[in-house]
PDB file of N, CA and C in Angstrom:
ATOM      1  N   UNK A   1      -3.974  12.010  19.931  1.00  0.00           N
ATOM      2  CA  UNK A   1      -5.083  11.111  19.642  1.00  0.00           C
ATOM      3  C   UNK A   1      -4.653  10.102  18.572  1.00  0.00           C
ATOM      4  N   UNK A   2      -4.984   8.879  18.792  1.00  0.00           N
ATOM      5  CA  UNK A   2      -4.638   7.811  17.865  1.00  0.00           C
ATOM      6  C   UNK A   2      -5.469   7.905  16.588  1.00  0.00           C
ATOM      7  N   UNK A   3      -4.800   7.669  15.476  1.00  0.00           N
ATOM      8  CA  UNK A   3      -5.506   7.681  14.190  1.00  0.00           C
ATOM      9  C   UNK A   3      -6.490   6.515  14.121  1.00  0.00           C
ATOM     10  N   UNK A   4      -7.598   6.757  13.479  1.00  0.00           N
ATOM     11  CA  UNK A   4      -8.558   5.681  13.274  1.00  0.00           C
ATOM     12  C   UNK A   4      -8.289   5.033  11.915  1.00  0.00           C
ATOM     13  N   UNK A   5      -8.754   3.812  11.762  1.00  0.00           N
ATOM     14  CA  UNK A   5      -8.565   3.123  10.485  1.00  0.00           C
ATOM     15  C   UNK A   5      -9.246   3.902   9.369  1.00  0.00           C
ATOM     16  N   UNK A   6     -10.290   4.647   9.690  1.00  0.00           N
ATOM     17  CA  UNK A   6     -10.991   5.445   8.673  1.00  0.00           C
ATOM     18  C   UNK A   6     -10.081   6.517   8.078  1.00  0.00           C
ATOM     19  N   UNK A   7      -9.185   7.056   8.883  1.00  0.00           N
ATOM     20  CA  UNK A   7      -8.225   8.049   8.384  1.00  0.00           C
ATOM     21  C   UNK A   7      -7.325   7.443   7.313  1.00  0.00           C
ATOM     22  N   UNK A   8      -6.950   6.187   7.516  1.00  0.00           N
ATOM     23  CA  UNK A   8      -6.119   5.508   6.524  1.00  0.00           C
ATOM     24  C   UNK A   8      -6.905   5.230   5.244  1.00  0.00           C
ATOM     25  N   UNK A   9      -8.179   4.914   5.381  1.00  0.00           N
ATOM     26  CA  UNK A   9      -9.018   4.706   4.195  1.00  0.00           C
ATOM     27  C   UNK A   9      -9.160   6.019   3.419  1.00  0.00           C
ATOM     28  N   UNK A  10      -9.364   7.111   4.127  1.00  0.00           N
ATOM     29  CA  UNK A  10      -9.449   8.417   3.462  1.00  0.00           C
ATOM     30  C   UNK A  10      -8.153   8.730   2.715  1.00  0.00           C
ATOM     31  N   UNK A  11      -7.020   8.451   3.342  1.00  0.00           N
ATOM     32  CA  UNK A  11      -5.722   8.676   2.695  1.00  0.00           C
ATOM     33  C   UNK A  11      -5.569   7.766   1.485  1.00  0.00           C
ATOM     34  N   UNK A  12      -6.046   6.541   1.584  1.00  0.00           N
ATOM     35  CA  UNK A  12      -5.984   5.614   0.442  1.00  0.00           C
ATOM     36  C   UNK A  12      -6.806   6.154  -0.720  1.00  0.00           C
ATOM     37  N   UNK A  13      -8.002   6.661  -0.433  1.00  0.00           N
ATOM     38  CA  UNK A  13      -8.847   7.244  -1.486  1.00  0.00           C
ATOM     39  C   UNK A  13      -8.164   8.459  -2.122  1.00  0.00           C
ATOM     40  N   UNK A  14      -7.554   9.283  -1.303  1.00  0.00           N
ATOM     41  CA  UNK A  14      -6.850  10.458  -1.811  1.00  0.00           C
ATOM     42  C   UNK A  14      -5.705  10.023  -2.733  1.00  0.00           C
ATOM     43  N   UNK A  15      -4.916   9.051  -2.311  1.00  0.00           N
ATOM     44  CA  UNK A  15      -3.795   8.564  -3.124  1.00  0.00           C
ATOM     45  C   UNK A  15      -4.280   7.943  -4.423  1.00  0.00           C
ATOM     46  N   UNK A  16      -5.380   7.218  -4.365  1.00  0.00           N
ATOM     47  CA  UNK A  16      -5.927   6.618  -5.577  1.00  0.00           C
ATOM     48  C   UNK A  16      -6.391   7.696  -6.549  1.00  0.00           C
ATOM     49  N   UNK A  17      -7.030   8.742  -6.041  1.00  0.00           N
ATOM     50  CA  UNK A  17      -7.435   9.859  -6.889  1.00  0.00           C
ATOM     51  C   UNK A  17      -6.242  10.523  -7.553  1.00  0.00           C
ATOM     52  N   UNK A  18      -5.162  10.693  -6.794  1.00  0.00           N
ATOM     53  CA  UNK A  18      -3.937  11.265  -7.348  1.00  0.00           C
ATOM     54  C   UNK A  18      -3.356  10.355  -8.424  1.00  0.00           C
ATOM     55  N   UNK A  19      -3.386   9.053  -8.176  1.00  0.00           N
ATOM     56  CA  UNK A  19      -2.875   8.103  -9.166  1.00  0.00           C
ATOM     57  C   UNK A  19      -3.641   8.216 -10.479  1.00  0.00           C
ATOM     58  N   UNK A  20      -4.942   8.291 -10.383  1.00  0.00           N
ATOM     59  CA  UNK A  20      -5.764   8.416 -11.586  1.00  0.00           C
ATOM     60  C   UNK A  20      -5.486   9.724 -12.314  1.00  0.00           C
ATOM     61  N   UNK A  21      -5.356  10.807 -11.556  1.00  0.00           N
ATOM     62  CA  UNK A  21      -5.131  12.125 -12.166  1.00  0.00           C
ATOM     63  C   UNK A  21      -3.802  12.172 -12.912  1.00  0.00           C
ATOM     64  N   UNK A  22      -2.739  11.680 -12.283  1.00  0.00           N
ATOM     65  CA  UNK A  22      -1.442  11.756 -12.963  1.00  0.00           C
ATOM     66  C   UNK A  22      -1.324  10.726 -14.075  1.00  0.00           C
ATOM     67  N   UNK A  23      -2.058   9.632 -13.987  1.00  0.00           N
ATOM     68  CA  UNK A  23      -2.064   8.663 -15.095  1.00  0.00           C
ATOM     69  C   UNK A  23      -2.712   9.283 -16.339  1.00  0.00           C
ATOM     70  N   UNK A  24      -3.739  10.098 -16.125  1.00  0.00           N
ATOM     71  CA  UNK A  24      -4.414  10.756 -17.261  1.00  0.00           C
ATOM     72  C   UNK A  24      -3.473  11.678 -18.028  1.00  0.00           C
ATOM     73  N   UNK A  25      -2.491  12.242 -17.343  1.00  0.00           N
ATOM     74  CA  UNK A  25      -1.544  13.112 -18.038  1.00  0.00           C
ATOM     75  C   UNK A  25      -0.232  12.374 -18.322  1.00  0.00           C
ATOM     76  N   UNK A  26      -0.304  11.053 -18.251  1.00  0.00           N
ATOM     77  CA  UNK A  26       0.775  10.141 -18.634  1.00  0.00           C
ATOM     78  C   UNK A  26       2.059  10.307 -17.822  1.00  0.00           C
ATOM     79  N   UNK A  27       1.908  10.628 -16.559  1.00  0.00           N
ATOM     80  CA  UNK A  27       3.039  10.611 -15.629  1.00  0.00           C
ATOM     81  C   UNK A  27       2.983   9.272 -14.894  1.00  0.00           C
ATOM     82  N   UNK A  28       3.422   8.220 -15.587  1.00  0.00           N
ATOM     83  CA  UNK A  28       3.177   6.866 -15.134  1.00  0.00           C
ATOM     84  C   UNK A  28       3.957   6.474 -13.883  1.00  0.00           C
ATOM     85  N   UNK A  29       5.169   6.957 -13.735  1.00  0.00           N
ATOM     86  CA  UNK A  29       5.901   6.642 -12.507  1.00  0.00           C
ATOM     87  C   UNK A  29       5.210   7.265 -11.299  1.00  0.00           C
ATOM     88  N   UNK A  30       4.775   8.505 -11.436  1.00  0.00           N
ATOM     89  CA  UNK A  30       4.053   9.167 -10.344  1.00  0.00           C
ATOM     90  C   UNK A  30       2.731   8.452 -10.082  1.00  0.00           C
ATOM     91  N   UNK A  31       2.068   7.999 -11.135  1.00  0.00           N
ATOM     92  CA  UNK A  31       0.809   7.264 -10.969  1.00  0.00           C
ATOM     93  C   UNK A  31       1.042   5.957 -10.216  1.00  0.00           C
ATOM     94  N   UNK A  32       2.086   5.251 -10.574  1.00  0.00           N
ATOM     95  CA  UNK A  32       2.411   3.993  -9.889  1.00  0.00           C
ATOM     96  C   UNK A  32       2.747   4.210  -8.432  1.00  0.00           C
ATOM     97  N   UNK A  33       3.502   5.262  -8.166  1.00  0.00           N
ATOM     98  CA  UNK A  33       3.876   5.602  -6.793  1.00  0.00           C
ATOM     99  C   UNK A  33       2.618   5.899  -5.960  1.00  0.00           C
ATOM    100  N   UNK A  34       1.727   6.707  -6.518  1.00  0.00           N
ATOM    101  CA  UNK A  34       0.496   7.056  -5.799  1.00  0.00           C
ATOM    102  C   UNK A  34      -0.413   5.838  -5.637  1.00  0.00           C
ATOM    103  N   UNK A  35      -0.459   4.972  -6.641  1.00  0.00           N
ATOM    104  CA  UNK A  35      -1.280   3.759  -6.551  1.00  0.00           C
ATOM    105  C   UNK A  35      -0.744   2.835  -5.456  1.00  0.00           C
ATOM    106  N   UNK A  36       0.583   2.707  -5.380  1.00  0.00           N
ATOM    107  CA  UNK A  36       1.157   1.902  -4.300  1.00  0.00           C
ATOM    108  C   UNK A  36       0.765   2.493  -2.938  1.00  0.00           C
ATOM    109  N   UNK A  37       0.853   3.811  -2.810  1.00  0.00           N
ATOM    110  CA  UNK A  37       0.496   4.430  -1.533  1.00  0.00           C
ATOM    111  C   UNK A  37      -0.970   4.207  -1.180  1.00  0.00           C
ATOM    112  N   UNK A  38      -1.826   4.148  -2.184  1.00  0.00           N
ATOM    113  CA  UNK A  38      -3.234   3.833  -1.926  1.00  0.00           C
ATOM    114  C   UNK A  38      -3.351   2.434  -1.321  1.00  0.00           C
ATOM    115  N   UNK A  39      -2.650   1.481  -1.903  1.00  0.00           N
ATOM    116  CA  UNK A  39      -2.675   0.109  -1.378  1.00  0.00           C
ATOM    117  C   UNK A  39      -2.050   0.047   0.012  1.00  0.00           C
ATOM    118  N   UNK A  40      -0.957   0.763   0.207  1.00  0.00           N
ATOM    119  CA  UNK A  40      -0.269   0.809   1.498  1.00  0.00           C
ATOM    120  C   UNK A  40      -1.204   1.329   2.596  1.00  0.00           C
ATOM    121  N   UNK A  41      -1.882   2.435   2.336  1.00  0.00           N
ATOM    122  CA  UNK A  41      -2.769   3.008   3.348  1.00  0.00           C
ATOM    123  C   UNK A  41      -4.005   2.133   3.588  1.00  0.00           C
ATOM    124  N   UNK A  42      -4.503   1.489   2.548  1.00  0.00           N
ATOM    125  CA  UNK A  42      -5.624   0.561   2.731  1.00  0.00           C
ATOM    126  C   UNK A  42      -5.187  -0.626   3.599  1.00  0.00           C
ATOM    127  N   UNK A  43      -3.971  -1.114   3.363  1.00  0.00           N
ATOM    128  CA  UNK A  43      -3.446  -2.210   4.181  1.00  0.00           C
ATOM    129  C   UNK A  43      -3.280  -1.764   5.635  1.00  0.00           C
ATOM    130  N   UNK A  44      -2.778  -0.548   5.839  1.00  0.00           N
ATOM    131  CA  UNK A  44      -2.643  -0.020   7.201  1.00  0.00           C
ATOM    132  C   UNK A  44      -4.005   0.058   7.884  1.00  0.00           C
ATOM    133  N   UNK A  45      -5.034   0.450   7.132  1.00  0.00           N
ATOM    134  CA  UNK A  45      -6.384   0.531   7.698  1.00  0.00           C
ATOM    135  C   UNK A  45      -6.834  -0.837   8.207  1.00  0.00           C
ATOM    136  N   UNK A  46      -6.616  -1.861   7.405  1.00  0.00           N
ATOM    137  CA  UNK A  46      -7.016  -3.208   7.815  1.00  0.00           C
ATOM    138  C   UNK A  46      -6.219  -3.660   9.032  1.00  0.00           C
ATOM    139  N   UNK A  47      -4.923  -3.419   9.002  1.00  0.00           N
ATOM    140  CA  UNK A  47      -4.076  -3.803  10.137  1.00  0.00           C
ATOM    141  C   UNK A  47      -4.553  -3.121  11.418  1.00  0.00           C
ATOM    142  N   UNK A  48      -4.809  -1.823  11.335  1.00  0.00           N
ATOM    143  CA  UNK A  48      -5.260  -1.077  12.508  1.00  0.00           C
ATOM    144  C   UNK A  48      -6.623  -1.571  12.993  1.00  0.00           C
ATOM    145  N   UNK A  49      -7.525  -1.817  12.057  1.00  0.00           N
ATOM    146  CA  UNK A  49      -8.866  -2.284  12.438  1.00  0.00           C
ATOM    147  C   UNK A  49      -8.812  -3.648  13.113  1.00  0.00           C
ATOM    148  N   UNK A  50      -7.911  -4.502  12.683  1.00  0.00           N
ATOM    149  CA  UNK A  50      -7.852  -5.864  13.234  1.00  0.00           C
ATOM    150  C   UNK A  50      -6.966  -5.998  14.465  1.00  0.00           C
ATOM    151  N   UNK A  51      -5.896  -5.178  14.551  1.00  0.00           N
ATOM    152  CA  UNK A  51      -4.923  -5.383  15.629  1.00  0.00           C
ATOM    153  C   UNK A  51      -4.808  -4.206  16.583  1.00  0.00           C
ATOM    154  N   UNK A  52      -5.411  -3.081  16.237  1.00  0.00           N
ATOM    155  CA  UNK A  52      -5.303  -1.848  17.006  1.00  0.00           C
ATOM    156  C   UNK A  52      -3.865  -1.329  17.047  1.00  0.00           C
ATOM    157  N   UNK A  53      -3.072  -1.683  16.029  1.00  0.00           N
ATOM    158  CA  UNK A  53      -1.684  -1.226  15.902  1.00  0.00           C
ATOM    159  C   UNK A  53      -1.448  -0.824  14.456  1.00  0.00           C
ATOM    160  N   UNK A  54      -0.405  -0.013  14.236  1.00  0.00           N
ATOM    161  CA  UNK A  54       0.014   0.284  12.874  1.00  0.00           C
ATOM    162  C   UNK A  54       1.432  -0.229  12.689  1.00  0.00           C
ATOM    163  N   UNK A  55       1.739  -0.622  11.484  1.00  0.00           N
ATOM    164  CA  UNK A  55       3.094  -1.055  11.166  1.00  0.00           C
ATOM    165  C   UNK A  55       3.944   0.191  10.949  1.00  0.00           C
ATOM    166  N   UNK A  56       5.208   0.127  11.316  1.00  0.00           N
ATOM    167  CA  UNK A  56       6.066   1.300  11.263  1.00  0.00           C
ATOM    168  C   UNK A  56       6.898   1.397   9.990  1.00  0.00           C
ATOM    169  N   UNK A  57       6.966   0.333   9.210  1.00  0.00           N
ATOM    170  CA  UNK A  57       7.777   0.337   7.988  1.00  0.00           C
ATOM    171  C   UNK A  57       6.976  -0.268   6.838  1.00  0.00           C
ATOM    172  N   UNK A  58       7.464  -0.048   5.637  1.00  0.00           N
ATOM    173  CA  UNK A  58       6.809  -0.650   4.478  1.00  0.00           C
ATOM    174  C   UNK A  58       6.862  -2.176   4.565  1.00  0.00           C
ATOM    175  N   UNK A  59       8.008  -2.713   4.956  1.00  0.00           N
ATOM    176  CA  UNK A  59       8.094  -4.175   5.074  1.00  0.00           C
ATOM    177  C   UNK A  59       7.203  -4.676   6.205  1.00  0.00           C
ATOM    178  N   UNK A  60       7.076  -3.889   7.265  1.00  0.00           N
ATOM    179  CA  UNK A  60       6.178  -4.255   8.349  1.00  0.00           C
ATOM    180  C   UNK A  60       4.729  -4.292   7.896  1.00  0.00           C
ATOM    181  N   UNK A  61       4.341  -3.337   7.058  1.00  0.00           N
ATOM    182  CA  UNK A  61       2.978  -3.338   6.513  1.00  0.00           C
ATOM    183  C   UNK A  61       2.763  -4.586   5.666  1.00  0.00           C
ATOM    184  N   UNK A  62       3.726  -4.900   4.814  1.00  0.00           N
ATOM    185  CA  UNK A  62       3.568  -6.082   3.955  1.00  0.00           C
ATOM    186  C   UNK A  62       3.443  -7.359   4.769  1.00  0.00           C
ATOM    187  N   UNK A  63       4.307  -7.536   5.760  1.00  0.00           N
ATOM    188  CA  UNK A  63       4.258  -8.787   6.529  1.00  0.00           C
ATOM    189  C   UNK A  63       3.031  -8.856   7.430  1.00  0.00           C
ATOM    190  N   UNK A  64       2.673  -7.749   8.063  1.00  0.00           N
ATOM    191  CA  UNK A  64       1.507  -7.756   8.944  1.00  0.00           C
ATOM    192  C   UNK A  64       0.216  -7.907   8.137  1.00  0.00           C
ATOM    193  N   UNK A  65       0.162  -7.259   6.975  1.00  0.00           N
ATOM    194  CA  UNK A  65      -1.014  -7.421   6.118  1.00  0.00           C
ATOM    195  C   UNK A  65      -1.149  -8.879   5.687  1.00  0.00           C
ATOM    196  N   UNK A  66      -0.043  -9.510   5.313  1.00  0.00           N
ATOM    197  CA  UNK A  66      -0.085 -10.925   4.912  1.00  0.00           C
ATOM    198  C   UNK A  66      -0.599 -11.794   6.055  1.00  0.00           C
ATOM    199  N   UNK A  67      -0.152 -11.502   7.283  1.00  0.00           N
ATOM    200  CA  UNK A  67      -0.599 -12.284   8.440  1.00  0.00           C
ATOM    201  C   UNK A  67      -2.090 -12.083   8.692  1.00  0.00           C
ATOM    202  N   UNK A  68      -2.537 -10.836   8.672  1.00  0.00           N
ATOM    203  CA  UNK A  68      -3.951 -10.537   8.920  1.00  0.00           C
ATOM    204  C   UNK A  68      -4.820 -11.125   7.810  1.00  0.00           C
ATOM    205  N   UNK A  69      -4.367 -10.994   6.575  1.00  0.00           N
ATOM    206  CA  UNK A  69      -5.132 -11.506   5.430  1.00  0.00           C
ATOM    207  C   UNK A  69      -5.238 -13.027   5.478  1.00  0.00           C
ATOM    208  N   UNK A  70      -4.180 -13.672   5.926  1.00  0.00           N
ATOM    209  CA  UNK A  70      -4.175 -15.138   6.007  1.00  0.00           C
ATOM    210  C   UNK A  70      -5.234 -15.647   6.982  1.00  0.00           C
ATOM    211  N   UNK A  71      -5.509 -14.862   8.008  1.00  0.00           N
ATOM    212  CA  UNK A  71      -6.484 -15.255   9.028  1.00  0.00           C
ATOM    213  C   UNK A  71      -7.927 -15.011   8.594  1.00  0.00           C
ATOM    214  N   UNK A  72      -8.126 -14.308   7.481  1.00  0.00           N
ATOM    215  CA  UNK A  72      -9.479 -13.974   7.031  1.00  0.00           C
ATOM    216  C   UNK A  72      -9.733 -14.576   5.655  1.00  0.00           C
ATOM    217  N   UNK A  73     -10.562 -15.610   5.571  1.00  0.00           N
ATOM    218  CA  UNK A  73     -10.793 -16.276   4.281  1.00  0.00           C
ATOM    219  C   UNK A  73     -11.481 -15.385   3.247  1.00  0.00           C
ATOM    220  N   UNK A  74     -12.026 -14.246   3.673  1.00  0.00           N
ATOM    221  CA  UNK A  74     -12.684 -13.341   2.725  1.00  0.00           C
ATOM    222  C   UNK A  74     -11.685 -12.503   1.932  1.00  0.00           C
ATOM    223  N   UNK A  75     -10.430 -12.477   2.371  1.00  0.00           N
ATOM    224  CA  UNK A  75      -9.405 -11.669   1.702  1.00  0.00           C
ATOM    225  C   UNK A  75      -8.613 -12.561   0.752  1.00  0.00           C
ATOM    226  N   UNK A  76      -8.595 -12.178  -0.501  1.00  0.00           N
ATOM    227  CA  UNK A  76      -7.868 -12.927  -1.526  1.00  0.00           C
ATOM    228  C   UNK A  76      -6.373 -12.939  -1.196  1.00  0.00           C
ATOM    229  N   UNK A  77      -5.763 -14.100  -1.183  1.00  0.00           N
ATOM    230  CA  UNK A  77      -4.340 -14.250  -0.859  1.00  0.00           C
ATOM    231  C   UNK A  77      -3.449 -13.471  -1.828  1.00  0.00           C
ATOM    232  N   UNK A  78      -3.939 -13.224  -3.019  1.00  0.00           N
ATOM    233  CA  UNK A  78      -3.150 -12.506  -4.024  1.00  0.00           C
ATOM    234  C   UNK A  78      -2.886 -11.061  -3.617  1.00  0.00           C
ATOM    235  N   UNK A  79      -3.707 -10.507  -2.728  1.00  0.00           N
ATOM    236  CA  UNK A  79      -3.514  -9.117  -2.321  1.00  0.00           C
ATOM    237  C   UNK A  79      -2.204  -8.912  -1.569  1.00  0.00           C
ATOM    238  N   UNK A  80      -1.786  -9.884  -0.783  1.00  0.00           N
ATOM    239  CA  UNK A  80      -0.522  -9.768  -0.058  1.00  0.00           C
ATOM    240  C   UNK A  80       0.645  -9.743  -1.029  1.00  0.00           C
ATOM    241  N   UNK A  81       0.617 -10.599  -2.030  1.00  0.00           N
ATOM    242  CA  UNK A  81       1.709 -10.586  -3.008  1.00  0.00           C
ATOM    243  C   UNK A  81       1.629  -9.344  -3.890  1.00  0.00           C
ATOM    244  N   UNK A  82       0.412  -8.854  -4.152  1.00  0.00           N
ATOM    245  CA  UNK A  82       0.269  -7.614  -4.922  1.00  0.00           C
ATOM    246  C   UNK A  82       0.941  -6.456  -4.210  1.00  0.00           C
ATOM    247  N   UNK A  83       0.770  -6.362  -2.899  1.00  0.00           N
ATOM    248  CA  UNK A  83       1.367  -5.278  -2.131  1.00  0.00           C
ATOM    249  C   UNK A  83       2.891  -5.314  -2.252  1.00  0.00           C
ATOM    250  N   UNK A  84       3.468  -6.501  -2.181  1.00  0.00           N
ATOM    251  CA  UNK A  84       4.927  -6.638  -2.324  1.00  0.00           C
ATOM    252  C   UNK A  84       5.370  -6.280  -3.732  1.00  0.00           C
ATOM    253  N   UNK A  85       4.648  -6.736  -4.738  1.00  0.00           N
ATOM    254  CA  UNK A  85       5.000  -6.417  -6.124  1.00  0.00           C
ATOM    255  C   UNK A  85       4.873  -4.922  -6.392  1.00  0.00           C
ATOM    256  N   UNK A  86       3.831  -4.301  -5.867  1.00  0.00           N
ATOM    257  CA  UNK A  86       3.638  -2.863  -6.050  1.00  0.00           C
ATOM    258  C   UNK A  86       4.770  -2.081  -5.381  1.00  0.00           C
ATOM    259  N   UNK A  87       5.227  -2.557  -4.232  1.00  0.00           N
ATOM    260  CA  UNK A  87       6.353  -1.891  -3.567  1.00  0.00           C
ATOM    261  C   UNK A  87       7.600  -1.972  -4.438  1.00  0.00           C
ATOM    262  N   UNK A  88       7.854  -3.123  -5.021  1.00  0.00           N
ATOM    263  CA  UNK A  88       9.014  -3.262  -5.905  1.00  0.00           C
ATOM    264  C   UNK A  88       8.924  -2.311  -7.092  1.00  0.00           C
ATOM    265  N   UNK A  89       7.736  -2.142  -7.648  1.00  0.00           N
ATOM    266  CA  UNK A  89       7.564  -1.210  -8.766  1.00  0.00           C
ATOM    267  C   UNK A  89       7.779   0.235  -8.302  1.00  0.00           C
ATOM    268  N   UNK A  90       7.346   0.553  -7.089  1.00  0.00           N
ATOM    269  CA  UNK A  90       7.572   1.887  -6.530  1.00  0.00           C
ATOM    270  C   UNK A  90       9.074   2.145  -6.406  1.00  0.00           C
ATOM    271  N   UNK A  91       9.810   1.173  -5.927  1.00  0.00           N
ATOM    272  CA  UNK A  91      11.260   1.317  -5.775  1.00  0.00           C
ATOM    273  C   UNK A  91      11.907   1.560  -7.132  1.00  0.00           C
ATOM    274  N   UNK A  92      11.487   0.820  -8.135  1.00  0.00           N
ATOM    275  CA  UNK A  92      12.018   1.030  -9.482  1.00  0.00           C
ATOM    276  C   UNK A  92      11.709   2.445  -9.958  1.00  0.00           C
ATOM    277  N   UNK A  93      10.455   2.865  -9.774  1.00  0.00           N
ATOM    278  CA  UNK A  93      10.062   4.218 -10.195  1.00  0.00           C
ATOM    279  C   UNK A  93      10.869   5.280  -9.446  1.00  0.00           C
ATOM    280  N   UNK A  94      11.146   5.046  -8.180  1.00  0.00           N
ATOM    281  CA  UNK A  94      11.860   6.039  -7.372  1.00  0.00           C
ATOM    282  C   UNK A  94      13.356   6.085  -7.647  1.00  0.00           C
ATOM    283  N   UNK A  95      13.976   4.933  -7.913  1.00  0.00           N
ATOM    284  CA  UNK A  95      15.428   4.891  -7.900  1.00  0.00           C
ATOM    285  C   UNK A  95      16.108   4.423  -9.174  1.00  0.00           C
ATOM    286  N   UNK A  96      15.401   3.714 -10.049  1.00  0.00           N
ATOM    287  CA  UNK A  96      16.042   3.204 -11.260  1.00  0.00           C
ATOM    288  C   UNK A  96      16.314   4.345 -12.224  1.00  0.00           C
ATOM    289  N   UNK A  97      17.462   4.293 -12.853  1.00  0.00           N
ATOM    290  CA  UNK A  97      17.819   5.281 -13.876  1.00  0.00           C
ATOM    291  C   UNK A  97      18.190   4.552 -15.153  1.00  0.00           C
ATOM    292  N   UNK A  98      17.909   5.184 -16.276  1.00  0.00           N
ATOM    293  CA  UNK A  98      18.234   4.570 -17.555  1.00  0.00           C
ATOM    294  C   UNK A  98      17.580   3.216 -17.685  1.00  0.00           C
ATOM    295  N   UNK A  99      18.360   2.232 -18.039  1.00  0.00           N
ATOM    296  CA  UNK A  99      17.824   0.877 -18.193  1.00  0.00           C
ATOM    297  C   UNK A  99      18.152   0.010 -16.988  1.00  0.00           C
ATOM    298  N   UNK A 100      18.554   0.627 -15.901  1.00  0.00           N
ATOM    299  CA  UNK A 100      18.879  -0.104 -14.678  1.00  0.00           C
ATOM    300  C   UNK A 100      17.612  -0.414 -13.908  1.00  0.00           C
ATOM    301  N   UNK A 101      17.250  -1.680 -13.848  1.00  0.00           N
ATOM    302  CA  UNK A 101      16.064  -2.101 -13.100  1.00  0.00           C
ATOM    303  C   UNK A 101      16.495  -3.202 -12.142  1.00  0.00           C
ATOM    304  N   UNK A 102      16.523  -2.880 -10.872  1.00  0.00           N
ATOM    305  CA  UNK A 102      16.906  -3.861  -9.853  1.00  0.00           C
ATOM    306  C   UNK A 102      15.694  -4.134  -8.971  1.00  0.00           C
ATOM    307  N   UNK A 103      15.511  -5.360  -8.606  1.00  0.00           N
ATOM    308  CA  UNK A 103      14.420  -5.729  -7.705  1.00  0.00           C
ATOM    309  C   UNK A 103      14.794  -5.309  -6.299  1.00  0.00           C
ATOM    310  N   UNK A 104      13.800  -4.835  -5.580  1.00  0.00           N
ATOM    311  CA  UNK A 104      14.020  -4.422  -4.188  1.00  0.00           C
ATOM    312  C   UNK A 104      13.240  -5.341  -3.267  1.00  0.00           C
ATOM    313  N   UNK A 105      13.705  -5.460  -2.044  1.00  0.00           N
ATOM    314  CA  UNK A 105      13.001  -6.299  -1.055  1.00  0.00           C
ATOM    315  C   UNK A 105      12.487  -5.455   0.061  1.00  0.00           C
TER     316      UNK A 105
END
C-alpha cells in the first residue's frame, strides 16, 4: 500500500518532537539532525500531496520541493533554501570532526 502524505506529516511531527527533546538536554547535533528530518518529511508530504510521487534522495526532495513551492504563491520561497541549508548543517553534524567544516551539496 502506498504511503499517504499524512504519514509523512506524522513522521515530521515525530522528528520535531525528538529535536525538541534532545535540544533540551543540549545534544545539539542530534537536535539539528532531527530538525532537518522533520523538514525533510514535511517536504515529502507536500511533494506527495501535489504530485502523487515521492522523491528517492535528499537532493531529489530539495529540488522537487523547490519546484512544487515555486508553483504555489502561498509557500514562502525561503523554505526551499532553508531545506538545502538544513541539509548542509546535517552533513556537518554527521561527518565533520574537530574544526573541519566542509559544505556539502
